[in-house]
mmCIF file of C-alpha atoms in Angstrom:
data_model
loop_
_atom_site.group_PDB
_atom_site.id
_atom_site.type_symbol
_atom_site.label_atom_id
_atom_site.label_comp_id
_atom_site.label_asym_id
_atom_site.label_seq_id
_atom_site.Cartn_x
_atom_site.Cartn_y
_atom_site.Cartn_z
ATOM 1 C CA MET A 1 0.953 7.186 -6.985
ATOM 2 C CA ASN A 2 2.228 3.330 -4.999
ATOM 3 C CA ILE A 3 -1.561 1.817 -5.508
ATOM 4 C CA LYS A 4 -1.980 -0.559 -1.956
ATOM 5 C CA CYS A 5 -3.168 -3.846 -2.858
ATOM 6 C CA LEU A 6 -4.400 -7.337 -1.121
ATOM 7 C CA ILE A 7 -4.557 -10.419 -2.540
ATOM 8 C CA VAL A 8 -7.764 -12.950 -1.497
ATOM 9 C CA GLU A 9 -6.309 -15.857 -2.230
ATOM 10 C CA ASP A 10 -6.957 -19.761 -0.911
ATOM 11 C CA GLU A 11 -4.190 -21.805 -3.467
ATOM 12 C CA PRO A 12 -0.706 -21.089 -1.596
ATOM 13 C CA LYS A 13 1.438 -21.159 -5.572
ATOM 14 C CA ALA A 14 -1.216 -18.427 -7.067
ATOM 15 C CA ALA A 15 -1.177 -16.356 -3.886
ATOM 16 C CA SER A 16 2.899 -16.382 -4.289
ATOM 17 C CA LEU A 17 2.960 -15.770 -7.984
ATOM 18 C CA LEU A 18 0.679 -12.763 -7.222
ATOM 19 C CA GLU A 19 2.978 -12.433 -4.583
ATOM 20 C CA GLU A 20 5.717 -12.034 -7.204
ATOM 21 C CA TYR A 21 4.238 -10.132 -9.252
ATOM 22 C CA ILE A 22 3.230 -6.772 -7.255
ATOM 23 C CA HIS A 23 6.622 -6.939 -6.017
ATOM 24 C CA ASN A 24 7.570 -6.660 -9.546
ATOM 25 C CA ILE A 25 5.666 -3.679 -10.294
ATOM 26 C CA SER A 26 6.834 -0.424 -8.849
ATOM 27 C CA PHE A 27 3.467 1.335 -8.544
ATOM 28 C CA LEU A 28 2.446 -1.951 -6.341
ATOM 29 C CA GLU A 29 2.679 -2.069 -2.759
ATOM 30 C CA LEU A 30 1.749 -5.458 -1.107
ATOM 31 C CA CYS A 31 -0.538 -4.742 2.576
ATOM 32 C CA HIS A 32 -2.161 -8.633 2.922
ATOM 33 C CA LYS A 33 -2.633 -11.726 1.484
ATOM 34 C CA ALA A 34 -5.642 -13.700 2.853
ATOM 35 C CA ASN A 35 -5.974 -16.986 3.029
ATOM 36 C CA ASN A 36 -10.296 -17.223 2.238
ATOM 37 C CA ALA A 37 -13.191 -13.744 2.566
ATOM 38 C CA MET A 38 -13.307 -14.218 5.693
ATOM 39 C CA GLU A 39 -10.122 -13.527 6.865
ATOM 40 C CA ALA A 40 -9.763 -10.615 3.227
ATOM 41 C CA LEU A 41 -13.274 -9.268 4.967
ATOM 42 C CA ASP A 42 -11.251 -9.137 8.653
ATOM 43 C CA TYR A 43 -8.705 -6.910 7.806
ATOM 44 C CA LEU A 44 -10.694 -4.666 5.823
ATOM 45 C CA ASN A 45 -12.743 -3.788 8.272
ATOM 46 C CA THR A 46 -8.920 -2.243 10.022
ATOM 47 C CA ALA A 47 -7.301 -1.130 6.652
ATOM 48 C CA GLN A 48 -7.017 0.988 3.335
ATOM 49 C CA VAL A 49 -6.412 -0.945 0.738
ATOM 50 C CA ASP A 50 -6.730 0.217 -2.859
ATOM 51 C CA LEU A 51 -7.361 -2.539 -4.793
ATOM 52 C CA ALA A 52 -8.253 -6.317 -4.269
ATOM 53 C CA PHE A 53 -6.517 -9.204 -6.938
ATOM 54 C CA MET A 54 -9.302 -11.908 -5.821
ATOM 55 C CA ASP A 55 -9.746 -15.546 -7.049
ATOM 56 C CA ILE A 56 -13.551 -16.066 -7.387
ATOM 57 C CA ASN A 57 -13.513 -19.597 -6.169
ATOM 58 C CA MET A 58 -13.489 -20.433 -2.711
ATOM 59 C CA PRO A 59 -15.007 -22.230 -0.345
ATOM 60 C CA GLY A 60 -17.486 -20.094 1.434
ATOM 61 C CA LEU A 61 -17.735 -17.407 0.052
ATOM 62 C CA SER A 62 -16.452 -16.363 -3.489
ATOM 63 C CA GLY A 63 -14.955 -13.948 -4.505
ATOM 64 C CA LEU A 64 -18.260 -12.635 -6.857
ATOM 65 C CA ASP A 65 -19.481 -12.583 -3.471
ATOM 66 C CA LEU A 66 -17.248 -11.325 -1.174
ATOM 67 C CA SER A 67 -17.030 -8.812 -4.529
ATOM 68 C CA ASP A 68 -20.501 -7.261 -3.228
ATOM 69 C CA LEU A 69 -20.199 -7.076 -0.318
ATOM 70 C CA LEU A 70 -17.817 -4.822 0.077
ATOM 71 C CA LYS A 71 -19.789 -2.825 -2.101
ATOM 72 C CA GLY A 72 -17.348 -0.656 -4.243
ATOM 73 C CA LYS A 73 -15.153 -0.040 -1.161
ATOM 74 C CA LEU A 74 -11.922 -0.633 -3.619
ATOM 75 C CA LYS A 75 -11.297 -1.913 -6.773
ATOM 76 C CA VAL A 76 -10.877 -5.516 -7.685
ATOM 77 C CA ILE A 77 -9.620 -7.791 -10.353
ATOM 78 C CA PHE A 78 -10.819 -11.385 -10.375
ATOM 79 C CA THR A 79 -8.436 -14.371 -10.999
ATOM 80 C CA THR A 80 -10.181 -17.740 -12.726
ATOM 81 C CA ALA A 81 -8.807 -21.111 -13.877
ATOM 82 C CA TYR A 82 -12.453 -21.010 -15.402
ATOM 83 C CA SER A 83 -13.550 -18.514 -18.292
ATOM 84 C CA GLU A 84 -17.262 -19.197 -17.224
ATOM 85 C CA TYR A 85 -16.680 -16.403 -14.801
ATOM 86 C CA ALA A 86 -15.918 -13.124 -17.241
ATOM 87 C CA VAL A 87 -19.599 -11.638 -17.793
ATOM 88 C CA GLN A 88 -20.459 -12.086 -14.043
ATOM 89 C CA SER A 89 -16.919 -10.138 -13.015
ATOM 90 C CA TYR A 90 -17.684 -7.843 -15.453
ATOM 91 C CA GLU A 91 -21.519 -7.423 -14.207
ATOM 92 C CA LYS A 92 -19.725 -7.254 -10.852
ATOM 93 C CA ASN A 93 -17.365 -2.939 -12.156
ATOM 94 C CA ALA A 94 -14.542 -5.336 -11.729
ATOM 95 C CA ILE A 95 -11.406 -2.982 -13.642
ATOM 96 C CA ASP A 96 -10.617 -6.386 -15.147
ATOM 97 C CA TYR A 97 -9.870 -10.987 -14.929
ATOM 98 C CA LEU A 98 -7.153 -12.519 -15.082
ATOM 99 C CA LEU A 99 -7.895 -15.920 -16.377
ATOM 100 C CA LYS A 100 -4.602 -18.740 -14.554
ATOM 101 C CA PRO A 101 -2.508 -18.986 -15.312
ATOM 102 C CA ILE A 102 -1.191 -15.584 -15.313
ATOM 103 C CA THR A 103 1.336 -14.161 -17.729
ATOM 104 C CA PHE A 104 3.084 -11.132 -16.458
ATOM 105 C CA GLN A 105 2.265 -9.353 -19.460
ATOM 106 C CA ARG A 106 -1.812 -10.055 -18.586
ATOM 107 C CA PHE A 107 -0.341 -8.843 -15.019
ATOM 108 C CA MET A 108 0.755 -5.465 -15.654
ATOM 109 C CA GLN A 109 -2.076 -5.061 -18.070
ATOM 110 C CA ALA A 110 -4.237 -5.434 -15.624
ATOM 111 C CA SER A 111 -2.328 -3.095 -13.197
ATOM 112 C CA LEU A 112 -1.998 -0.120 -15.171
ATOM 113 C CA LYS A 113 -6.007 -0.228 -16.315
ATOM 114 C CA ALA A 114 -6.415 -0.115 -11.937
ATOM 115 C CA LYS A 115 -3.931 2.675 -11.408
ATOM 116 C CA GLU A 116 -5.954 4.577 -14.231
ATOM 117 C CA ALA A 117 -9.290 3.693 -12.744
ATOM 118 C CA ILE A 118 -7.708 4.698 -9.474
ATOM 119 C CA LYS A 119 -6.751 7.982 -10.608
ATOM 120 C CA LEU A 120 -9.801 8.509 -12.442
ATOM 121 C CA ALA A 121 -12.205 8.048 -8.627
ATOM 122 C CA ASN A 122 -9.623 10.215 -6.447
ATOM 123 C CA LYS A 123 -9.928 12.897 -8.957
ATOM 124 C CA ALA A 124 -13.591 12.446 -8.693
ATOM 125 C CA GLU A 125 -13.588 12.580 -4.862
ATOM 126 C CA GLY A 126 -11.029 15.254 -5.007
ATOM 127 C CA LYS A 127 -7.632 14.220 -3.971
ATOM 128 C CA GLU A 128 -4.824 14.896 -5.633
ATOM 129 C CA GLU A 129 -1.309 13.091 -6.062
ATOM 130 C CA SER A 130 1.257 14.021 -3.825
ATOM 131 C CA LYS A 131 2.777 17.485 -4.752
ATOM 132 C CA ASP A 132 6.856 18.262 -4.374
ATOM 133 C CA THR A 133 5.508 19.928 -0.680
ATOM 134 C CA ILE A 134 3.744 19.866 1.862
ATOM 135 C CA PHE A 135 2.744 22.319 4.362
ATOM 136 C CA LEU A 136 3.202 22.050 8.518
ATOM 137 C CA LYS A 137 0.811 23.433 10.939
ATOM 138 C CA SER A 138 3.061 23.783 14.469
ATOM 139 C CA GLY A 139 1.739 25.631 17.177
ATOM 140 C CA LYS A 140 1.180 29.345 15.498
ATOM 141 C CA LYS A 141 3.255 28.890 12.522
ATOM 142 C CA ILE A 142 2.804 26.892 8.985
ATOM 143 C CA VAL A 143 6.341 24.981 7.783
ATOM 144 C CA GLN A 144 6.542 24.757 4.336
ATOM 145 C CA LEU A 145 9.320 21.216 3.793
ATOM 146 C CA ASN A 146 9.493 19.082 0.293
ATOM 147 C CA TRP A 147 9.128 15.672 1.276
ATOM 148 C CA SER A 148 13.391 15.210 0.281
ATOM 149 C CA GLU A 149 13.943 17.337 3.344
ATOM 150 C CA ILE A 150 11.568 15.154 5.360
ATOM 151 C CA TYR A 151 14.577 11.893 6.745
ATOM 152 C CA TYR A 152 11.829 10.223 9.411
ATOM 153 C CA LEU A 153 8.019 10.938 10.743
ATOM 154 C CA GLU A 154 7.861 9.874 15.122
ATOM 155 C CA GLY A 155 4.903 9.549 16.727
ATOM 156 C CA TYR A 156 3.867 10.811 20.589
ATOM 157 C CA GLN A 157 0.348 9.637 21.495
ATOM 158 C CA GLU A 158 -1.092 12.454 19.696
ATOM 159 C CA TYR A 159 1.819 14.755 17.863
ATOM 160 C CA VAL A 160 3.562 13.385 15.151
ATOM 161 C CA ALA A 161 7.400 14.847 15.394
ATOM 162 C CA VAL A 162 8.573 15.334 11.312
ATOM 163 C CA VAL A 163 12.230 15.325 11.280
ATOM 164 C CA THR A 164 14.997 17.203 9.153
ATOM 165 C CA ASP A 165 18.066 17.108 8.773
ATOM 166 C CA HIS A 166 18.658 20.792 11.346
ATOM 167 C CA GLU A 167 14.671 20.843 12.858
ATOM 168 C CA LYS A 168 11.991 18.985 14.215
ATOM 169 C CA ILE A 169 8.751 20.027 13.632
ATOM 170 C CA LEU A 170 6.193 18.107 15.683
ATOM 171 C CA VAL A 171 2.095 18.508 14.230
ATOM 172 C CA TYR A 172 -0.636 18.080 16.171
ATOM 173 C CA LYS A 173 -2.232 14.890 13.875
ATOM 174 C CA ARG A 174 -1.004 11.210 14.432
ATOM 175 C CA MET A 175 0.736 8.507 12.964
ATOM 176 C CA LYS A 176 -1.905 7.030 10.457
ATOM 177 C CA GLU A 177 -3.146 10.400 9.223
ATOM 178 C CA MET A 178 0.283 11.587 8.556
ATOM 179 C CA GLU A 179 0.934 8.088 6.400
ATOM 180 C CA LYS A 180 -2.281 9.101 4.206
ATOM 181 C CA LEU A 181 -0.453 11.833 2.941
ATOM 182 C CA LEU A 182 2.454 10.490 2.651
ATOM 183 C CA PRO A 183 4.481 9.615 -1.329
ATOM 184 C CA PRO A 184 6.208 6.381 -2.574
ATOM 185 C CA GLN A 185 9.612 7.046 -0.406
ATOM 186 C CA PHE A 186 8.148 6.519 2.849
ATOM 187 C CA MET A 187 7.914 3.329 4.714
ATOM 188 C CA ARG A 188 6.139 2.729 8.123
ATOM 189 C CA VAL A 189 8.451 0.483 9.890
ATOM 190 C CA HIS A 190 7.458 0.690 13.492
ATOM 191 C CA ASN A 191 4.300 1.946 15.202
ATOM 192 C CA SER A 192 5.733 4.989 15.837
ATOM 193 C CA PHE A 193 8.518 5.492 13.503
ATOM 194 C CA ILE A 194 7.766 6.175 9.050
ATOM 195 C CA VAL A 195 11.552 6.338 7.268
ATOM 196 C CA ASN A 196 11.852 8.290 3.851
ATOM 197 C CA ILE A 197 13.740 5.276 2.383
ATOM 198 C CA THR A 198 16.116 7.568 -0.209
ATOM 199 C CA LYS A 199 17.544 8.948 3.850
ATOM 200 C CA VAL A 200 18.884 5.754 4.876
ATOM 201 C CA LYS A 201 22.405 4.804 5.556
ATOM 202 C CA LYS A 202 22.769 1.361 6.992
ATOM 203 C CA VAL A 203 20.745 -1.093 7.707
ATOM 204 C CA GLU A 204 21.830 -3.271 10.254
ATOM 205 C CA ASP A 205 19.993 -6.242 12.384
ATOM 206 C CA ASN A 206 16.853 -4.958 12.070
ATOM 207 C CA HIS A 207 17.273 -1.340 12.607
ATOM 208 C CA ILE A 208 17.400 1.355 10.612
ATOM 209 C CA TYR A 209 20.547 4.108 10.687
ATOM 210 C CA ILE A 210 19.371 7.708 9.386
ATOM 211 C CA LEU A 211 21.183 10.920 10.722
ATOM 212 C CA GLU A 212 21.796 10.054 14.534
ATOM 213 C CA ARG A 213 18.835 7.687 14.976
ATOM 214 C CA GLU A 214 18.950 4.061 15.186
ATOM 215 C CA ILE A 215 15.158 3.632 14.131
ATOM 216 C CA PRO A 216 14.062 0.117 15.157
ATOM 217 C CA VAL A 217 12.281 -2.042 12.413
ATOM 218 C CA SER A 218 9.407 -3.833 14.064
ATOM 219 C CA ARG A 219 8.533 -7.673 13.288
ATOM 220 C CA LYS A 220 5.119 -6.121 11.862
ATOM 221 C CA TYR A 221 6.697 -4.316 9.054
ATOM 222 C CA LYS A 222 10.180 -6.089 8.197
ATOM 223 C CA GLU A 223 9.061 -8.068 5.275
ATOM 224 C CA GLY A 224 6.963 -4.831 3.761
ATOM 225 C CA PHE A 225 10.471 -2.148 4.222
ATOM 226 C CA TYR A 226 12.802 -5.262 3.055
ATOM 227 C CA ASP A 227 10.868 -5.332 -0.272
ATOM 228 C CA GLY A 228 11.228 -1.774 -0.840
ATOM 229 C CA LEU A 229 14.494 -1.657 -0.129
ATOM 230 C CA GLN A 230 15.206 -4.478 -2.615
ATOM 231 C CA ASN A 231 13.559 -2.349 -4.899
ATOM 232 C CA ASN A 232 16.196 0.072 -4.272
ATOM 233 C CA MET A 233 19.012 -2.242 -3.914
ATOM 234 C CA LEU A 234 21.986 -2.420 -6.643
#
C-alpha cells in the first residue's frame, strides 16, 4: 500500500525534515508541500491525498482550523512545538501528535499508525489492496495481466494503451482513473505516461528508455520520479 502524503508547514527547516523522513519510508509518497493552510486547501481541491503532516501553529488558518474544514477527507498527523495542543489534536481525531523536534523513530511510529488506520478505513469502504493481476476490458475481450507484465501506460484522451513486451491493449479509461488502480512500482512521469519503474532500462537527459520507446519525464513529475528511482538504486 502506497500512502500519498501532504506536508503543511510554514517553517522551511521543519518541512525539509518531514520531506527527508517521508523519502526514507518506502510506503510513503510525498505529493506536495504547502506553506500554509490556504495553499493546502487549493491543492486538495484537485488532488487525492491519504495523509497530511500538518503543523498546528501557522499564520492565518491554523492546522486545527484546516482539519475542521477538511471534515475527515484525509488522515492527519499534527506537528507542533507546543505540548498544550495535544488534547485538541486528539479531539480532531488525529492519527498522532508529533512534538518538535521530531525524531525519525517517532515519525516512523506515527506513520505505521497511519498505515494501519488507512488500511482499516479502506477495508471498511470495500477497497482492497492491489492483487498480483488485473483484468482489462478492451473492446469485446477481457485480458488478464500480471502487474509485472506491464511496461508502461500511454494516455490518448479517452483511452489508455497498456503496453507489455508483446502487445498494446487499449482500455476505455482516462489516465487518472488508471493511476488510482496501480501498485507502487508504477510512477507518473508525464501527463501522457505512467511507467513501471522495474522495467526502466536507462534514464538519460530526462528521458526514460523502456523496450524500444523513449519516454519524456516532464518537469511536473520529475522530482517524484527521481526520488522513486533513488529508492531502487545501488
